[in-house]
Amino acid sequence: MYLLLLFKIIFVNAITVKSMSDDYVINNKRFPVDFMFGVATSAYQIEGAWDEDGKGVSIWDHFTHTNSSVIKDKSNGDISCDSYHKIKDDVALLKNLGVNHYRFSIAWTRIIPNGFRGDVNQKGIEYYKTLIKELKDNNIEPLVTLYHWDLPQFLQDLGGFFSDSLSVWFAEYARVCFEAFGEDIKYWVTFNEPKSICNNGYGNGRSAPGIYNPGIGEYICIHNLIKAHAAAYHVYDKEFRDKYHGKVTLVHSVSYCQAKTNSSEDIEAAERNILFNLGWLADPIHFGDYPEVMKNRIAMRSKAEGFIKSRLPEFTEEEKALNRHTSDYFAINSYNSYFGYAIDEPPIVLPPSIDNDTAVGVTFEKAGDGSFGMGKLLLWIKDRYDNPDMIITENGLMTETETLEDDDRISVVRNCLSRFRDVMDEVKLLGYTLWSVMDNFEWTRGYTAKYGIYHVDFNDPNRTRTEKKSGAWYKELIKTRCLTDECVE
Ligand SMILES: *[C@@H]1O[C@H](CO)[C@@H](O)[C@H](O)[C@H]1NC(C)=O
Ligand SMILES: *[C@@H]1O[C@H](CO)[C@@H](O)[C@H](O)[C@H]1NC(C)=O
Ligand SMILES: *[C@@H]1O[C@H](CO)[C@@H](O)[C@H](O)[C@H]1NC(C)=O
Ligand SMILES: *[C@@H]1O[C@H](CO)[C@@H](O)[C@H](O)[C@H]1NC(C)=O
């Protein structure tokens, strides 16, 4: 899940300005029978068992153990939901919900504990094999993320995402996973939310590995990540696709940015915001290279700042060819929408920043709630990336209370789903994945932030799961495929 600090502000806003969106009517068309409803989690956030059965140390183990103050409640994922020991219990929850698919991630450190020597850990492989079998036995389709932020610390010590070798390490790890699990997996994700990995891990330094290098670090990190994604994609393409017929992509995180007014300046600014957020990743994996506006603006500002070369690295022609067409479906995490407007060119100051490279003002004013741009986002993607198959791989609501009566979560999820349903005759949306099936370790917010449709009692050694109102609601939705009391086909 993308840690959006601003989310709370929007949500408060959503209550106070609700009337502004009251004229929005929930879509009453039924979702198609083959529409995939699912739920998502990630390894570090739920598994626990951080050093069991040969698992290596990840950057999140290291980050939380080195200085607990980096986490709001000084907690960590050592035990978390203890899902490592609860395969049967967790799959029973999924079965009870009636989901079509379950999106989870594989911990690199369970598969190759030190990251790259090829000493594969059989116990790690067994764990995921057991999980996948249990899912398949219950007719639940696994949607598998290879990297959800938990790099082996061993590789971090060699530079992590700053290293040119990342693509070699990642392709090797991906090959082990494709080989071990490929037969049962239709949908693969290489990296979850590259922007979160790189902005927070290597730019502002707020998340593991905690490197502060704004305006430079993010760009190098994404550059290496795209090459690693492409390398893994080609491993699948060459060695596994004919056998397993799966699909591979990476997961984008994006909030739709709508122009605040109809002035050409605001329209251009909003477009630039989306290109700096989504185009940064999606353009290279579809077209080979970064959006022109990013290349031009970062080069222009880098020069003014005294850099000899642009802070945005360049792909060689060969790399562009490798990047191009490495997305078999378009995977989107989205929790929000906002308004964008033109601002004056920010003065040249050091350190540089991606915000000032983007140079777009954003506001939540007039937003009834964060769902308003969800349909427009899908239309934007359709137009730019040639009408791809799409899956919403995350959407949901963060709250900070323990309550089981989470009407606010139901309301937000219903609004988002309705906005998606609004455009489904125009785009190829195959499925929706709610984040998350249960409350879990929410990165730097620890256990203070809740996203689950099941409550988890973190004071109980059994980590007992209890269905929330939203869980019952989602179960009913999956049955009826209808967001309103009555639906038309
Ligand atoms: C630990 O993290 C906190 C919060 O980021 C920071 O203020 C503090 O300086 C860190 N302590 C050490 C020893 O690095
Ligand atoms: C922009 O123009 C469209 C179409 O003319 C109109 O529906 C919309 O309300 C306008 N938006 C703003 C913010 O003025
Ligand atoms: C952008 O530049 C302004 C100067 O206009 C500076 O005050 C601000 O800190 C910079 N923003 C970021 C995110 O670094
Ligand atoms: C935890 O689980 C054990 C074994 O199933 C059970 O005996 C015990 O009562 C549970 N404890 C709590 C607090 O639910």
Coordinates of N, CA and C in Angstrom, one line a residue, residues 136-137 157 188 192 438 454:
K136 N -5.5 -23.0 -4.6 CA -6.0 -23.7 -5.8 C -7.1 -24.7 -5.4
D137 N -6.8 -25.4 -4.3 CA -7.8 -26.4 -3.8 C -9.2 -25.7 -3.5
D157 N 23.5 -3.9 1.1 CA 24.9 -3.6 1.4 C 25.7 -3.5 0.2
W188 N 1.5 -12.4 -12.8 CA 2.7 -12.1 -12.1 C 2.8 -10.6 -12.0
N192 N 6.0 -4.0 -6.9 CA 4.8 -3.3 -6.4 C 5.2 -1.8 -6.1
M438 N -6.9 -8.1 5.8 CA -6.9 -8.0 7.2 C -6.0 -6.8 7.6
Y454 N -11.0 -7.5 7.7 CA -11.0 -8.3 8.9 C -10.1 -7.6 10.0

